[in-house]
mmCIF file of C-alpha atoms and ligand atoms in Angstrom:
data_model
loop_
_atom_site.group_PDB
_atom_site.id
_atom_site.type_symbol
_atom_site.label_atom_id
_atom_site.label_comp_id
_atom_site.label_asym_id
_atom_site.label_seq_id
_atom_site.Cartn_x
_atom_site.Cartn_y
_atom_site.Cartn_z
ATOM 1 C CA MET A 832 0.050 0.023 0.005
ATOM 2 C CA LYS A 833 1.262 3.447 -0.804
ATOM 3 C CA ARG A 834 1.707 5.829 2.060
ATOM 4 C CA PRO A 835 -0.109 9.169 1.619
ATOM 5 C CA ARG A 836 3.050 11.269 2.451
ATOM 6 C CA PRO A 837 6.650 10.178 2.137
ATOM 7 C CA VAL A 838 7.993 9.174 5.652
ATOM 8 C CA VAL A 839 11.343 10.974 6.346
ATOM 9 C CA ALA A 840 13.361 9.622 9.109
ATOM 10 C CA LEU A 841 16.355 11.143 10.912
ATOM 11 C CA TYR A 842 19.280 9.036 11.880
ATOM 12 C CA PRO A 843 21.439 11.156 14.204
ATOM 13 C CA GLY A 844 24.875 10.241 15.609
ATOM 14 C CA SER A 845 28.451 11.099 15.787
ATOM 15 C CA PHE A 846 29.502 8.862 13.010
ATOM 16 C CA ASP A 847 33.297 9.222 13.737
ATOM 17 C CA PRO A 848 33.610 7.294 11.513
ATOM 18 C CA ILE A 849 30.681 5.494 9.919
ATOM 19 C CA THR A 850 30.980 1.694 10.471
ATOM 20 C CA HIS A 851 29.302 -1.262 8.926
ATOM 21 C CA GLY A 852 26.950 -1.248 11.952
ATOM 22 C CA HIS A 853 25.632 2.278 11.021
ATOM 23 C CA GLU A 854 25.439 1.350 7.368
ATOM 24 C CA ASP A 855 23.309 -1.798 8.237
ATOM 25 C CA LEU A 856 21.089 0.357 10.473
ATOM 26 C CA ALA A 857 20.566 3.007 7.774
ATOM 27 C CA ARG A 858 19.653 0.437 5.261
ATOM 28 C CA ARG A 859 17.213 -1.186 7.616
ATOM 29 C CA ALA A 860 15.647 2.340 8.261
ATOM 30 C CA LEU A 861 14.731 2.485 4.610
ATOM 31 C CA THR A 862 12.376 -0.425 5.202
ATOM 32 C CA VAL A 863 10.140 1.827 7.336
ATOM 33 C CA ALA A 864 10.958 5.283 5.907
ATOM 34 C CA ASP A 865 10.981 6.473 2.322
ATOM 35 C CA ARG A 866 13.835 8.756 2.913
ATOM 36 C CA LEU A 867 16.554 8.964 5.433
ATOM 37 C CA ILE A 868 18.526 11.937 6.731
ATOM 38 C CA VAL A 869 21.687 10.869 8.294
ATOM 39 C CA ALA A 870 22.486 13.661 10.673
ATOM 40 C CA VAL A 871 25.947 14.190 12.033
ATOM 41 C CA ALA A 872 25.884 15.999 15.346
ATOM 42 C CA HIS A 873 28.455 18.715 16.337
ATOM 43 C CA THR A 874 27.620 17.914 19.921
ATOM 44 C CA SER A 875 27.307 14.428 21.298
ATOM 45 C CA THR A 876 25.902 13.692 24.851
ATOM 46 C CA HIS A 877 28.923 11.309 25.056
ATOM 47 C CA ASP A 878 32.137 12.986 25.904
ATOM 48 C CA LYS A 879 34.293 11.857 23.051
ATOM 49 C CA LYS A 880 37.541 13.081 21.437
ATOM 50 C CA GLY A 881 36.965 13.226 17.764
ATOM 51 C CA LEU A 882 39.089 11.947 14.979
ATOM 52 C CA PHE A 883 37.478 13.136 11.743
ATOM 53 C CA ASP A 884 36.040 16.686 11.649
ATOM 54 C CA ILE A 885 32.315 17.080 10.816
ATOM 55 C CA ASP A 886 32.899 17.789 6.971
ATOM 56 C CA GLU A 887 35.156 14.766 6.775
ATOM 57 C CA ARG A 888 32.522 12.481 8.488
ATOM 58 C CA ILE A 889 29.741 13.877 6.068
ATOM 59 C CA ARG A 890 31.971 13.142 3.011
ATOM 60 C CA LEU A 891 32.705 9.586 4.008
ATOM 61 C CA ILE A 892 29.063 8.928 4.692
ATOM 62 C CA GLU A 893 28.182 10.305 1.320
ATOM 63 C CA ASP A 894 30.775 8.077 -0.187
ATOM 64 C CA VAL A 895 29.489 5.027 1.615
ATOM 65 C CA PHE A 896 25.893 5.691 0.380
ATOM 66 C CA ALA A 897 26.752 6.872 -3.066
ATOM 67 C CA ASP A 898 24.518 4.025 -4.482
ATOM 68 C CA GLU A 899 21.522 5.154 -2.392
ATOM 69 C CA ASP A 900 19.702 8.265 -3.450
ATOM 70 C CA ARG A 901 17.000 7.979 -0.719
ATOM 71 C CA ILE A 902 19.760 8.756 1.872
ATOM 72 C CA GLU A 903 20.935 12.441 2.428
ATOM 73 C CA VAL A 904 23.655 13.576 4.818
ATOM 74 C CA LYS A 905 23.491 16.712 6.944
ATOM 75 C CA SER A 906 25.086 18.081 9.976
ATOM 76 C CA PHE A 907 23.327 19.907 12.897
ATOM 77 C CA GLU A 908 24.553 21.999 15.723
ATOM 78 C CA GLY A 909 22.628 22.295 19.071
ATOM 79 C CA LEU A 910 19.601 20.209 20.010
ATOM 80 C CA LEU A 911 18.428 17.314 17.921
ATOM 81 C CA VAL A 912 14.747 18.269 18.513
ATOM 82 C CA ASP A 913 15.313 21.663 16.905
ATOM 83 C CA PHE A 914 16.908 20.099 13.917
ATOM 84 C CA ALA A 915 14.217 17.496 13.598
ATOM 85 C CA ARG A 916 11.477 20.319 13.814
ATOM 86 C CA ALA A 917 13.305 22.405 11.138
ATOM 87 C CA GLN A 918 13.629 19.288 8.854
ATOM 88 C CA LYS A 919 9.893 18.407 9.447
ATOM 89 C CA ALA A 920 11.158 14.950 10.383
ATOM 90 C CA PRO A 921 9.813 13.920 13.818
ATOM 91 C CA LEU A 922 10.737 10.265 13.341
ATOM 92 C CA VAL A 923 14.171 9.565 14.965
ATOM 93 C CA VAL A 924 15.914 6.176 14.328
ATOM 94 C CA ARG A 925 18.604 4.769 16.658
ATOM 95 C CA GLY A 926 20.240 1.394 17.051
ATOM 96 C CA LEU A 927 20.161 -0.924 19.941
ATOM 97 C CA ARG A 928 23.184 -3.368 19.844
ATOM 98 C CA ALA A 929 22.824 -4.762 23.349
ATOM 99 C CA VAL A 930 20.785 -4.276 26.549
ATOM 100 C CA SER A 931 23.719 -1.983 27.731
ATOM 101 C CA ASP A 932 22.696 0.568 24.985
ATOM 102 C CA PHE A 933 19.069 0.701 26.266
ATOM 103 C CA GLU A 934 19.458 2.900 29.374
ATOM 104 C CA TYR A 935 21.172 5.715 27.573
ATOM 105 C CA GLU A 936 18.997 5.496 24.470
ATOM 106 C CA LEU A 937 15.772 5.479 26.489
ATOM 107 C CA GLN A 938 17.039 8.490 28.483
ATOM 108 C CA MET A 939 17.790 10.436 25.349
ATOM 109 C CA ALA A 940 14.382 9.472 23.802
ATOM 110 C CA GLN A 941 12.449 10.598 26.740
ATOM 111 C CA MET A 942 14.423 13.780 27.103
ATOM 112 C CA ASN A 943 13.692 14.563 23.420
ATOM 113 C CA GLN A 944 10.049 13.888 24.031
ATOM 114 C CA GLU A 945 10.033 16.315 26.951
ATOM 115 C CA LEU A 946 11.623 18.856 24.756
ATOM 116 C CA TRP A 947 9.381 18.234 21.802
ATOM 117 C CA PRO A 948 6.305 15.982 22.297
ATOM 118 C CA GLU A 949 5.793 15.270 18.583
ATOM 119 C CA ILE A 950 9.258 13.503 18.214
ATOM 120 C CA GLU A 951 9.062 9.735 18.011
ATOM 121 C CA THR A 952 12.109 7.514 18.466
ATOM 122 C CA ILE A 953 12.062 4.120 16.962
ATOM 123 C CA PHE A 954 14.879 1.511 17.689
ATOM 124 C CA LEU A 955 16.191 -0.828 15.186
ATOM 125 C CA VAL A 956 18.565 -3.822 15.839
ATOM 126 C CA PRO A 957 21.613 -4.180 13.691
ATOM 127 C CA ASP A 958 22.735 -7.639 12.309
ATOM 128 C CA VAL A 959 24.209 -9.657 15.156
ATOM 129 C CA ARG A 960 27.624 -9.561 13.289
ATOM 130 C CA TYR A 961 27.797 -5.859 14.315
ATOM 131 C CA SER A 962 26.589 -6.118 17.928
ATOM 132 C CA PHE A 963 30.096 -5.570 19.299
ATOM 133 C CA LEU A 964 31.054 -2.781 16.880
ATOM 134 C CA SER A 965 31.334 0.869 17.695
ATOM 135 C CA ALA A 966 33.079 3.837 16.118
ATOM 136 C CA SER A 967 35.098 4.416 19.155
ATOM 137 C CA LEU A 968 36.591 0.899 19.126
ATOM 138 C CA VAL A 969 37.253 1.266 15.348
ATOM 139 C CA ARG A 970 39.152 4.541 16.070
ATOM 140 C CA GLN A 971 41.121 2.953 18.834
ATOM 141 C CA VAL A 972 42.103 -0.285 16.920
ATOM 142 C CA ALA A 973 42.992 1.715 13.865
ATOM 143 C CA GLN A 974 45.108 4.258 15.932
ATOM 144 C CA LEU A 975 46.991 1.237 17.454
ATOM 145 C CA GLY A 976 47.820 -0.246 14.165
ATOM 146 C CA GLY A 977 45.141 -3.045 13.945
ATOM 147 C CA ASP A 978 43.153 -4.204 10.947
ATOM 148 C CA VAL A 979 39.723 -2.589 10.771
ATOM 149 C CA SER A 980 38.971 -3.638 7.188
ATOM 150 C CA SER A 981 36.076 -5.802 8.121
ATOM 151 C CA PHE A 982 34.509 -3.096 10.162
ATOM 152 C CA VAL A 983 34.217 -0.262 7.840
ATOM 153 C CA SER A 984 33.730 0.427 4.110
ATOM 154 C CA GLY A 985 36.540 1.193 1.597
ATOM 155 C CA PRO A 986 36.202 5.055 1.657
ATOM 156 C CA VAL A 987 36.433 4.933 5.486
ATOM 157 C CA LEU A 988 39.408 2.595 5.507
ATOM 158 C CA LYS A 989 41.173 4.993 3.122
ATOM 159 C CA GLY A 990 40.185 7.957 5.271
ATOM 160 C CA LEU A 991 41.557 6.262 8.351
ATOM 161 C CA LYS A 992 44.783 5.434 6.678
ATOM 162 C CA ARG A 993 45.191 9.048 5.363
ATOM 163 C CA LYS A 994 44.303 10.569 8.766
ATOM 164 C CA LEU A 995 46.698 8.265 10.827
ATOM 165 C CA ARG A 996 49.493 8.727 8.277
ATOM 166 C CA LYS A 997 49.397 12.504 8.998
ATOM 167 C CA ARG A 998 49.663 12.052 12.740
HETATM 168 O O1 LIG B 1305 26.599 8.480 18.025
HETATM 169 P P1 LIG B 1305 26.230 9.028 19.302
HETATM 170 O O2 LIG B 1305 27.344 9.876 19.903
HETATM 171 O O3 LIG B 1305 25.709 7.916 20.245
HETATM 172 O O4 LIG B 1305 24.973 10.084 19.110
HETATM 173 C C1 LIG B 1305 24.471 10.796 20.065
HETATM 174 C C2 LIG B 1305 23.605 11.937 19.523
HETATM 175 C C3 LIG B 1305 24.579 12.792 18.694
HETATM 176 C C4 LIG B 1305 22.412 11.447 18.831
HETATM 177 C C5 LIG B 1305 23.145 12.798 20.796
HETATM 178 O O5 LIG B 1305 24.233 13.120 21.666
HETATM 179 C C6 LIG B 1305 22.432 13.990 20.365
HETATM 180 O O6 LIG B 1305 21.213 14.029 19.963
HETATM 181 N N1 LIG B 1305 23.150 15.206 20.368
HETATM 182 C C7 LIG B 1305 22.690 16.501 19.915
HETATM 183 C C8 LIG B 1305 22.366 17.393 21.105
HETATM 184 C C9 LIG B 1305 21.152 17.103 21.917
HETATM 185 O O7 LIG B 1305 20.114 17.250 21.362
HETATM 186 N N2 LIG B 1305 21.207 16.708 23.232
HETATM 187 C C10 LIG B 1305 20.138 16.304 24.021
HETATM 188 C C11 LIG B 1305 19.715 14.966 23.632
HETATM 189 S S1 LIG B 1305 19.003 14.129 24.935
#
């Protein structure tokens, strides 16, 4: 059945860098939404030291999804609810890899709901092959000389090599 209006979902995160786990989740999101905005946050509630700057992260995500015209990549500053409102995209998608993700995700979803009651968060579960995978582990393993080629796509692997060669 055709939906009356296209459903646009937002997939916010730090994506520093995008991993196979994020990719899997974004493609799954397209089974419930017609279009997906991958939203790279300037501010994360996690206190993290970044590796790629925001423009680099956007470029890598665009390269990874070059074959998918239903995915658009943007960045946002400030609150996610303000960005979602401005984009007229009240549907937020986040991934749950394990029970340990749940508390933080629930807290964010409820805070966002307090800030803007129209926002809805849906949780999708990535393929079990990626349940251990996180961008922070990929950054660490790559920085310590480990092989991350099975965790990230080609453009990201090249980006990591370039970035770490410069250091
Ligand atoms: O990939 P991450 O770092 O787990 O993503 C967390 C992110 C970016 C989705 C979250 O920190 C966020 O929404 N940041 C924007 C600032 C904001 O709205 N903070 C209040 C959210 S409760």
